[in-house]
CSV table of C-alpha atoms in Angstrom, one decimal:
chain,number,residue,atom,x,y,z
J,1,MET,CA,0.0,0.0,0.0
J,2,LYS,CA,2.9,2.4,0.8
J,3,ALA,CA,4.4,1.7,-2.6
J,4,ILE,CA,1.2,2.6,-4.4
J,5,ILE,CA,0.9,5.8,-2.4
J,6,SER,CA,4.6,6.6,-3.1
J,7,PHE,CA,4.0,6.1,-6.8
J,8,GLN,CA,0.9,8.4,-6.9
J,9,TRP,CA,2.1,11.4,-5.0
J,10,PRO,CA,4.3,12.9,-7.7
J,11,LYS,CA,1.3,13.1,-10.0
J,12,VAL,CA,-0.6,14.9,-7.3
J,13,ILE,CA,2.2,17.4,-6.8
J,14,ILE,CA,2.4,17.9,-10.6
J,15,ALA,CA,-1.3,18.7,-10.7
J,16,ILE,CA,-1.2,21.1,-7.7
J,17,ILE,CA,1.8,23.0,-9.0
J,18,CYS,CA,0.4,23.2,-12.5
J,19,CYS,CA,-2.7,24.7,-11.1
J,20,LEU,CA,-0.7,27.3,-9.2
J,21,THR,CA,1.4,28.1,-12.3
J,22,PRO,CA,0.6,31.7,-13.4
J,23,LEU,CA,-1.5,31.8,-16.5
J,24,VAL,CA,0.1,33.4,-19.5
J,25,ALA,CA,-2.1,35.0,-22.1
J,26,ARG,CA,-1.6,33.1,-25.3
J,27,SER,CA,-3.1,32.7,-28.7
J,28,ASP,CA,-2.7,29.8,-31.1
J,29,GLU,CA,-2.4,32.2,-34.0
J,30,ALA,CA,1.0,32.2,-35.7
J,31,VAL,CA,2.8,35.5,-35.6
J,32,THR,CA,5.5,36.5,-38.0
J,33,LEU,CA,8.4,38.8,-37.2
J,34,ASP,CA,7.5,41.1,-40.2
J,35,SER,CA,4.0,41.6,-38.9
J,36,VAL,CA,5.0,42.7,-35.4
J,37,ILE,CA,7.8,45.0,-36.8
J,38,ASN,CA,5.2,46.7,-39.1
J,39,GLU,CA,2.8,47.1,-36.2
J,40,ALA,CA,5.5,48.6,-34.0
J,41,LEU,CA,6.5,51.1,-36.7
J,42,THR,CA,2.8,52.1,-37.1
J,43,HIS,CA,1.7,52.3,-33.5
J,44,ASN,CA,4.6,52.7,-31.2
J,45,SER,CA,4.0,55.8,-29.1
J,46,ARG,CA,7.6,56.8,-28.7
J,47,LEU,CA,8.2,56.6,-32.4
J,48,GLN,CA,5.1,58.7,-33.1
J,49,ALA,CA,6.2,61.3,-30.6
J,50,SER,CA,9.7,61.4,-32.2
J,51,LEU,CA,8.1,61.9,-35.6
J,52,LYS,CA,6.1,64.8,-34.4
J,53,ARG,CA,9.2,66.4,-32.9
J,54,TYR,CA,10.9,66.1,-36.3
J,55,GLU,CA,7.9,67.5,-38.1
J,56,ALA,CA,7.8,70.5,-35.6
J,57,ALA,CA,11.5,71.1,-36.2
J,58,SER,CA,11.1,71.1,-39.9
J,59,LEU,CA,8.8,74.1,-39.7
J,60,ARG,CA,11.4,76.3,-38.0
J,61,PRO,CA,13.8,77.2,-40.9
J,62,SER,CA,11.2,79.4,-42.7
J,63,GLN,CA,10.4,81.2,-39.4
J,64,ALA,CA,14.1,81.9,-38.8
J,65,ARG,CA,14.6,83.2,-42.3
J,66,ALA,CA,11.7,85.6,-42.2
J,67,LEU,CA,12.1,89.3,-41.4
J,68,PRO,CA,11.1,90.6,-38.0
J,69,ASP,CA,7.5,91.7,-37.9
J,70,PRO,CA,7.1,95.4,-39.0
J,71,THR,CA,5.4,98.0,-36.8
J,72,ILE,CA,2.8,100.6,-37.6
J,73,GLY,CA,1.8,103.5,-35.4
J,74,ILE,CA,-0.5,106.5,-35.2
J,75,MET,CA,0.8,109.8,-33.8
J,76,SER,CA,-0.9,113.1,-33.0
J,77,THR,CA,0.5,116.5,-32.5
J,78,SER,CA,-1.2,119.5,-30.8
J,79,MET,CA,-0.2,122.6,-29.0
J,80,THR,CA,-3.2,122.9,-26.6
J,81,ASN,CA,-4.3,119.4,-25.8
J,82,PRO,CA,-2.9,115.8,-26.2
J,83,ILE,CA,-6.1,115.1,-28.2
J,84,PRO,CA,-5.8,117.2,-31.3
J,85,LEU,CA,-8.6,119.9,-31.6
J,86,TYR,CA,-8.5,120.4,-35.3
J,87,PHE,CA,-10.9,123.4,-35.3
J,88,ALA,CA,-9.3,125.1,-32.3
J,89,ASP,CA,-5.6,124.4,-33.1
J,90,PRO,CA,-4.6,125.2,-36.6
J,91,ILE,CA,-1.3,123.3,-36.4
J,92,ALA,CA,-2.8,120.1,-35.0
J,93,ASN,CA,-2.1,117.0,-37.2
J,94,VAL,CA,-2.3,113.2,-37.2
J,95,ALA,CA,0.4,111.0,-38.6
J,96,VAL,CA,0.6,107.3,-39.5
J,97,SER,CA,4.0,105.6,-39.4
J,98,PHE,CA,5.5,102.3,-40.6
J,99,SER,CA,8.9,100.8,-39.6
J,100,GLN,CA,10.7,97.6,-40.5
J,101,GLU,CA,13.8,96.1,-38.8
J,102,ILE,CA,16.3,94.6,-41.2
J,103,PRO,CA,19.0,92.4,-39.6
J,104,PHE,CA,22.6,92.7,-40.9
J,105,PRO,CA,23.0,90.7,-44.2
J,106,GLY,CA,23.7,87.0,-43.5
J,107,LYS,CA,22.1,86.8,-40.1
J,108,ARG,CA,18.8,85.5,-41.3
J,109,ALA,CA,20.4,82.9,-43.6
J,110,LEU,CA,22.6,81.7,-40.8
J,111,ALA,CA,19.7,81.4,-38.4
J,112,ALA,CA,17.7,79.5,-41.1
J,113,ASN,CA,20.7,77.2,-41.6
J,114,VAL,CA,20.9,76.5,-37.9
J,115,ALA,CA,17.2,75.6,-37.8
J,116,MET,CA,17.5,73.4,-40.9
J,117,LEU,CA,20.4,71.5,-39.5
J,118,GLU,CA,18.6,71.0,-36.2
J,119,ALA,CA,15.6,69.6,-38.1
J,120,GLU,CA,17.9,67.2,-40.0
J,121,SER,CA,19.4,66.1,-36.7
J,122,ALA,CA,15.8,65.5,-35.4
J,123,ARG,CA,15.1,63.4,-38.5
J,124,GLU,CA,18.2,61.3,-37.9
J,125,GLU,CA,17.3,60.9,-34.3
J,126,HIS,CA,13.9,59.6,-35.4
J,127,GLU,CA,15.6,57.1,-37.8
J,128,ALA,CA,17.9,56.0,-34.9
J,129,LEU,CA,14.9,55.5,-32.6
J,130,LYS,CA,13.1,53.5,-35.4
J,131,LEU,CA,16.1,51.2,-35.6
J,132,ASP,CA,16.1,50.8,-31.9
J,133,ILE,CA,12.4,50.0,-31.8
J,134,ILE,CA,12.9,47.4,-34.5
J,135,SER,CA,15.8,45.8,-32.6
J,136,GLN,CA,13.8,45.7,-29.4
J,137,VAL,CA,10.9,44.0,-31.2
J,138,LYS,CA,13.2,41.4,-32.7
J,139,GLU,CA,14.8,40.7,-29.3
J,140,SER,CA,11.4,40.2,-27.6
J,141,TYR,CA,10.3,38.1,-30.5
J,142,PHE,CA,13.3,35.8,-30.3
J,143,ASP,CA,12.9,35.6,-26.5
J,144,LEU,CA,9.3,34.4,-27.1
J,145,VAL,CA,10.6,31.8,-29.6
J,146,TYR,CA,13.0,30.6,-27.0
J,147,PHE,CA,10.4,30.4,-24.2
J,148,ASP,CA,8.0,28.5,-26.4
J,149,ARG,CA,10.6,26.0,-27.6
J,150,THR,CA,12.0,25.5,-24.1
J,151,LEU,CA,8.6,25.0,-22.6
J,152,GLY,CA,7.8,22.5,-25.2
J,153,LEU,CA,11.0,20.7,-24.4
J,154,LEU,CA,10.2,20.7,-20.7
J,155,LYS,CA,6.8,19.2,-21.4
J,156,GLU,CA,8.3,16.5,-23.5
J,157,SER,CA,11.0,15.8,-20.9
J,158,ARG,CA,8.4,15.6,-18.1
J,159,HIS,CA,6.5,12.9,-20.0
J,160,LEU,CA,9.7,10.9,-20.3
J,161,LEU,CA,10.6,11.4,-16.7
J,162,GLU,CA,7.2,10.2,-15.7
J,163,GLU,CA,7.8,7.1,-17.8
J,164,LEU,CA,11.2,6.6,-16.1
J,165,SER,CA,9.6,7.2,-12.7
J,166,GLY,CA,7.1,4.5,-13.5
J,167,ILE,CA,9.9,2.1,-14.4
J,168,ALA,CA,11.8,2.9,-11.2
J,169,GLN,CA,8.6,2.3,-9.2
J,170,ALA,CA,7.9,-1.0,-10.9
J,171,ASN,CA,11.5,-2.2,-10.2
J,172,TYR,CA,11.2,-1.0,-6.6
J,173,GLU,CA,8.1,-3.0,-6.1
J,174,VAL,CA,9.8,-6.2,-7.2
J,175,GLY,CA,13.0,-5.4,-5.4
J,176,LEU,CA,15.1,-4.6,-8.4
J,177,ALA,CA,15.6,-0.9,-7.4
J,178,SER,CA,15.9,1.2,-4.3
J,179,GLN,CA,13.5,3.8,-3.0
J,180,GLN,CA,16.3,6.3,-3.7
J,181,ASP,CA,15.8,5.8,-7.4
J,182,VAL,CA,12.1,6.5,-7.1
J,183,LEU,CA,12.7,9.7,-5.1
J,184,ARG,CA,15.4,10.9,-7.5
J,185,ALA,CA,12.9,10.6,-10.4
J,186,GLN,CA,10.2,12.4,-8.4
J,187,THR,CA,12.8,15.2,-7.6
J,188,GLU,CA,13.7,15.6,-11.2
J,189,ILE,CA,10.0,16.0,-12.1
J,190,SER,CA,9.6,18.7,-9.5
J,191,LEU,CA,12.7,20.5,-10.8
J,192,LEU,CA,11.2,20.4,-14.3
J,193,ILE,CA,8.0,21.9,-13.0
J,194,ALA,CA,9.9,24.6,-11.2
J,195,ARG,CA,11.7,25.5,-14.4
J,196,GLN,CA,8.4,25.6,-16.2
J,197,ILE,CA,6.9,28.0,-13.7
J,198,SER,CA,10.0,30.3,-14.1
J,199,LEU,CA,9.8,30.2,-17.9
J,200,GLU,CA,6.1,30.9,-17.9
J,201,GLN,CA,6.7,34.0,-15.8
J,202,ARG,CA,9.5,35.1,-18.1
J,203,ARG,CA,7.4,34.6,-21.1
J,204,SER,CA,4.6,36.7,-19.5
J,205,ALA,CA,7.1,39.5,-19.0
J,206,ALA,CA,8.3,39.2,-22.6
J,207,VAL,CA,4.7,39.5,-23.8
J,208,ALA,CA,4.3,42.6,-21.6
J,209,ARG,CA,7.4,44.1,-23.2
J,210,MET,CA,6.1,43.2,-26.7
J,211,ASN,CA,2.7,44.7,-26.0
J,212,GLU,CA,4.4,48.0,-24.9
J,213,LEU,CA,6.4,48.1,-28.1
J,214,LEU,CA,3.3,47.4,-30.2
J,215,HIS,CA,1.2,49.9,-28.2
J,216,ARG,CA,-1.2,47.2,-27.3
J,217,ALA,CA,-3.2,47.1,-24.1
J,218,ALA,CA,-1.6,45.3,-21.2
J,219,GLY,CA,-2.6,41.6,-21.0
J,220,THR,CA,-3.2,41.3,-24.8
J,221,PRO,CA,-2.6,37.7,-25.8
J,222,PHE,CA,0.4,37.1,-28.1
J,223,GLY,CA,0.3,34.3,-30.6
J,224,SER,CA,3.0,31.7,-31.4
J,225,PRO,CA,6.1,33.2,-32.9
J,226,LEU,CA,7.7,31.3,-35.8
J,227,ASP,CA,11.2,29.8,-35.8
J,228,SER,CA,13.6,31.4,-38.2
J,229,HIS,CA,16.7,30.3,-40.1
J,230,LEU,CA,20.1,30.9,-38.7
J,231,PRO,CA,22.2,32.8,-41.2
J,232,GLU,CA,25.9,32.9,-41.2
J,233,LEU,CA,27.8,36.0,-40.1
J,234,ARG,CA,28.9,37.2,-43.5
J,235,PHE,CA,30.8,40.3,-42.6
J,236,SER,CA,33.9,41.0,-40.4
J,237,SER,CA,33.7,43.4,-37.5
J,238,GLN,CA,35.8,45.9,-39.4
J,239,GLU,CA,33.3,45.9,-42.3
J,240,LEU,CA,30.4,46.4,-39.9
J,241,ARG,CA,32.2,49.3,-38.3
J,242,ASN,CA,32.9,50.9,-41.7
J,243,LYS,CA,29.2,50.5,-42.6
J,244,ALA,CA,28.2,52.1,-39.3
J,245,HIS,CA,30.5,55.0,-39.9
J,246,ASP,CA,28.9,55.6,-43.3
J,247,MET,CA,25.2,55.0,-42.5
J,248,SER,CA,24.5,55.2,-38.8
J,249,PRO,CA,21.7,57.7,-38.2
J,250,SER,CA,23.1,58.4,-34.7
J,251,LEU,CA,26.4,59.5,-36.2
J,252,LYS,CA,24.6,61.5,-38.9
J,253,ALA,CA,22.7,63.3,-36.1
J,254,ARG,CA,25.9,64.1,-34.4
J,255,GLU,CA,27.3,65.4,-37.7
J,256,ARG,CA,24.3,67.7,-38.1
J,257,ASP,CA,24.8,68.9,-34.5
J,258,ILE,CA,28.4,69.8,-35.4
J,259,ALA,CA,27.3,71.7,-38.5
J,260,SER,CA,24.5,73.4,-36.6
J,261,ALA,CA,27.0,74.5,-33.8
J,262,SER,CA,29.3,75.8,-36.4
J,263,SER,CA,26.5,77.9,-38.0
J,264,ARG,CA,25.6,79.2,-34.5
J,265,LEU,CA,29.2,80.3,-34.0
J,266,GLN,CA,29.1,82.2,-37.3
J,267,LEU,CA,25.8,83.7,-36.3
J,268,ALA,CA,27.1,84.7,-32.9
J,269,GLN,CA,30.1,86.4,-34.6
J,270,ARG,CA,27.7,88.2,-37.0
J,271,GLN,CA,25.9,89.6,-34.0
J,272,LEU,CA,28.8,92.1,-33.7
J,273,LYS,CA,27.4,93.8,-36.8
J,274,PRO,CA,24.6,96.4,-36.5
J,275,ASP,CA,21.0,95.9,-37.5
J,276,PHE,CA,19.0,98.4,-39.4
J,277,MET,CA,15.6,100.0,-39.0
J,278,VAL,CA,13.9,101.9,-41.8
J,279,GLY,CA,10.6,103.7,-41.5
J,280,ALA,CA,8.3,106.3,-43.0
J,281,SER,CA,5.4,108.3,-41.7
J,282,TYR,CA,2.6,110.5,-43.2
J,283,GLY,CA,1.1,113.4,-41.3
J,284,TYR,CA,-2.2,115.2,-42.0
J,285,SER,CA,-2.9,118.8,-40.9
J,286,ARG,CA,-6.1,120.9,-41.4
J,287,GLU,CA,-4.3,124.2,-42.2
J,288,TYR,CA,-0.9,123.1,-43.5
J,289,ARG,CA,0.4,120.8,-46.2
J,290,ASP,CA,0.6,117.1,-45.6
J,291,MET,CA,4.0,116.0,-44.1
J,292,TRP,CA,6.1,113.0,-45.1
J,293,GLN,CA,9.0,111.6,-43.0
J,294,LEU,CA,11.6,108.9,-43.7
J,295,LYS,CA,13.7,107.4,-41.0
J,296,PHE,CA,16.8,105.2,-40.9
J,297,ASP,CA,18.2,103.8,-37.5
J,298,LEU,CA,21.1,101.5,-36.5
J,299,ARG,CA,21.1,99.1,-33.6
J,300,LEU,CA,24.7,99.3,-32.3
J,301,PRO,CA,26.3,96.5,-30.4
J,302,LEU,CA,27.7,98.8,-27.7
J,303,TYR,CA,27.6,96.3,-24.9
J,304,ARG,CA,29.5,93.6,-26.8
J,305,ARG,CA,31.7,92.7,-23.8
J,306,GLU,CA,28.7,91.7,-21.8
J,307,LYS,CA,26.6,90.3,-24.6
J,308,GLN,CA,28.0,89.5,-28.0
J,309,ILE,CA,31.5,88.4,-27.0
J,310,PRO,CA,30.2,85.9,-24.3
J,311,GLY,CA,27.7,84.7,-26.9
J,312,ILE,CA,30.6,83.9,-29.3
J,313,ASP,CA,32.5,82.1,-26.5
J,314,GLU,CA,29.4,80.1,-25.7
J,315,ALA,CA,28.9,79.1,-29.3
J,316,ALA,CA,32.6,78.0,-29.6
J,317,HIS,CA,32.2,75.8,-26.5
J,318,GLU,CA,29.1,74.3,-27.9
J,319,LEU,CA,30.9,73.5,-31.1
J,320,GLU,CA,33.7,71.7,-29.2
J,321,GLY,CA,31.1,69.8,-27.2
J,322,ALA,CA,29.3,68.7,-30.4
J,323,ARG,CA,32.6,67.4,-31.8
J,324,GLY,CA,33.3,65.5,-28.5
J,325,GLU,CA,29.8,64.0,-28.6
J,326,TYR,CA,30.5,62.7,-32.2
J,327,ASP,CA,33.7,61.1,-31.1
J,328,ALA,CA,32.0,59.5,-28.1
J,329,ALA,CA,29.1,58.2,-30.2
J,330,GLN,CA,31.5,56.7,-32.8
J,331,GLN,CA,33.6,55.0,-30.0
J,332,GLN,CA,30.4,53.7,-28.4
J,333,ILE,CA,29.2,52.2,-31.7
J,334,ASP,CA,32.6,50.6,-32.5
J,335,SER,CA,32.7,49.1,-29.0
J,336,ALA,CA,29.1,47.8,-29.2
J,337,ILE,CA,29.8,46.3,-32.6
J,338,GLU,CA,32.9,44.5,-31.2
J,339,GLU,CA,31.0,43.2,-28.2
J,340,GLN,CA,28.0,42.0,-30.2
J,341,TYR,CA,30.2,40.5,-32.9
J,342,SER,CA,32.2,38.6,-30.3
J,343,MET,CA,29.0,37.3,-28.7
J,344,ALA,CA,27.5,36.3,-32.1
J,345,SER,CA,30.7,34.5,-33.2
J,346,ALA,CA,30.9,32.6,-29.9
J,347,SER,CA,27.2,31.7,-30.0
J,348,ARG,CA,27.5,30.5,-33.6
J,349,ARG,CA,30.4,28.1,-32.7
J,350,LEU,CA,28.5,26.9,-29.7
J,351,ILE,CA,25.4,26.2,-31.7
J,352,SER,CA,27.4,24.1,-34.1
J,353,LEU,CA,29.1,22.3,-31.2
J,354,TYR,CA,25.7,21.5,-29.5
J,355,ASP,CA,24.0,20.6,-32.8
J,356,THR,CA,26.7,18.3,-34.3
J,357,GLY,CA,28.5,17.1,-31.2
J,358,LEU,CA,27.2,17.4,-27.7
J,359,ILE,CA,23.5,16.8,-28.2
J,360,PRO,CA,23.8,13.7,-30.5
J,361,GLN,CA,26.5,12.2,-28.3
J,362,ALA,CA,24.5,12.8,-25.1
J,363,ARG,CA,21.3,11.4,-26.6
J,364,SER,CA,23.1,8.3,-27.7
J,365,THR,CA,24.6,7.9,-24.3
J,366,PHE,CA,21.2,8.3,-22.6
J,367,ASP,CA,19.5,5.8,-25.0
J,368,ALA,CA,22.2,3.3,-24.3
J,369,SER,CA,22.0,3.8,-20.6
J,370,MET,CA,18.2,3.5,-20.6
J,371,ALA,CA,18.4,0.2,-22.5
J,372,SER,CA,21.0,-1.1,-20.1
J,373,TYR,CA,18.9,0.0,-17.1
J,374,LYS,CA,15.9,-2.0,-18.3
J,375,VAL,CA,18.0,-5.1,-18.2
J,376,GLY,CA,19.8,-4.2,-15.0
J,377,ARG,CA,23.3,-3.4,-16.4
J,378,VAL,CA,23.3,0.3,-15.4
J,379,ASP,CA,22.1,1.9,-12.2
J,380,PHE,CA,19.3,4.4,-12.2
J,381,LEU,CA,21.5,7.3,-11.1
J,382,THR,CA,23.7,6.9,-14.2
J,383,MET,CA,20.6,6.9,-16.4
J,384,MET,CA,19.2,10.0,-14.8
J,385,THR,CA,22.5,11.8,-15.0
J,386,ASN,CA,22.5,11.1,-18.7
J,387,PHE,CA,18.9,12.2,-19.1
J,388,VAL,CA,19.7,15.5,-17.3
J,389,GLY,CA,22.7,16.0,-19.6
J,390,VAL,CA,20.6,15.7,-22.7
J,391,LEU,CA,18.0,18.2,-21.3
J,392,GLU,CA,20.7,20.7,-20.3
J,393,TYR,CA,22.4,20.5,-23.7
J,394,ARG,CA,19.2,21.0,-25.6
J,395,MET,CA,18.2,24.0,-23.4
J,396,ASN,CA,21.7,25.5,-23.8
J,397,TYR,CA,21.3,25.0,-27.5
J,398,PHE,CA,18.0,27.0,-27.6
J,399,GLU,CA,19.6,29.7,-25.4
J,400,GLU,CA,22.6,30.1,-27.7
J,401,VAL,CA,20.3,30.3,-30.7
J,402,THR,CA,18.5,33.2,-29.1
J,403,THR,CA,21.7,34.8,-28.0
J,404,TYR,CA,23.0,34.6,-31.6
J,405,GLN,CA,19.8,36.0,-33.1
J,406,LYS,CA,19.7,38.9,-30.6
J,407,ALA,CA,23.4,39.7,-31.3
J,408,LEU,CA,22.6,39.9,-35.0
J,409,ALA,CA,19.7,42.1,-34.3
J,410,GLN,CA,21.9,44.5,-32.4
J,411,LEU,CA,24.5,44.4,-35.2
J,412,GLU,CA,21.8,45.3,-37.7
J,413,LYS,CA,20.8,48.3,-35.6
J,414,LEU,CA,24.3,49.5,-35.3
J,415,SER,CA,25.6,49.0,-38.8
J,416,LEU,CA,22.3,49.1,-40.9
J,417,THR,CA,23.4,45.8,-42.5
J,418,PRO,CA,21.0,43.0,-43.2
J,419,LEU,CA,22.2,40.0,-41.2
J,420,LEU,CA,19.1,38.2,-40.2
J,421,ALA,CA,17.8,38.3,-43.8
J,422,ASP,CA,19.1,36.7,-46.9
J,423,GLY,CA,20.8,40.0,-48.0
J,424,THR,CA,18.0,41.2,-50.3
J,425,ASP,CA,15.5,42.5,-47.7
J,426,LYS,CA,15.7,45.3,-45.2
J,427,PRO,CA,17.8,44.7,-42.0
J,428,GLY,CA,16.2,42.1,-39.8
J,429,ARG,CA,13.2,41.3,-42.1
J,430,GLN,CA,12.8,37.5,-42.5
């Protein structure tokens, strides 16, 4: 009776733990990587906000190029009263004036150029954010592929463990195995369930991240992602760095910042030049002839030591800062490419090692030990050790596949080079 109870309690534990496992919103619908990328590009709120900032910046050049608004005025002249009494004061008159400020030649063009370069920088920042969103979508997608494949593997392994546990229990009942064998099988089943609970939680977190990227409501079910091929790494790290230097929108944005800072410096130097004011007025009098007046004024930079000169120094420091930011961005990209390239290269070698060496060898070892255990030539502990080895190698294989894919996604973002595709599609589109 005790043996029967001992054989049944693992299934009871399995049922209880499975009931306590957090439910993960799922859908059986297959989801392609292309579809989620397109959805993110259309609906991601950060990307839409970035687009609006660029569109706003693109409207500034014409504003900077325009002349200052003119002024018009009405003026009255009277000897007896501020309000002209035309019938009592013969010299009372009313005048209408117009004036226009004209900046020194070149100031408006430089200001417009600064605004245009700032708009181009905002556009490149938008493109950089777009690449970053695409990369994040790919990484979340590959994580979901990993979780689904690994959860399927754990389910398959649990069924096999239950079979092994049944064999151990049967041998224990007839005195061919010890109770330790039964307990070891039950422990391994519990460990698999614990792993399943952890992976279900991580998958739920990955779905939450994906919903955020796609601007979906929290808790929206996500379908089954599809496995993708594993392309070879066709470029060297130096080639990827060169491509990044030529095409990276982040570096282009820093280049626009340098050009904009240079134009601001020229504009600050041009502020030492005077601005002009031209105007005209027309006066009407009841007794005398109409009067016309023309006016020409200069705005002189008399306080240049407190205003214009510090402005020039400020612009010069901003230019040096922009150049430093460009150098820092380039070094950061080069370092990131080296890091991700090293990670991808190592993962690719490990994938090949697991696929062609470790997993087939471990599976053959386990199959042989299982056959030997059934006829009493190998102990249960050896067989279980071989089983755990196969499971670990297969899980490590899935993990390295995900690491490789995510590293390629990062390299695509950094270098704008299609690595996950066949070379004819956009970066990362499969």
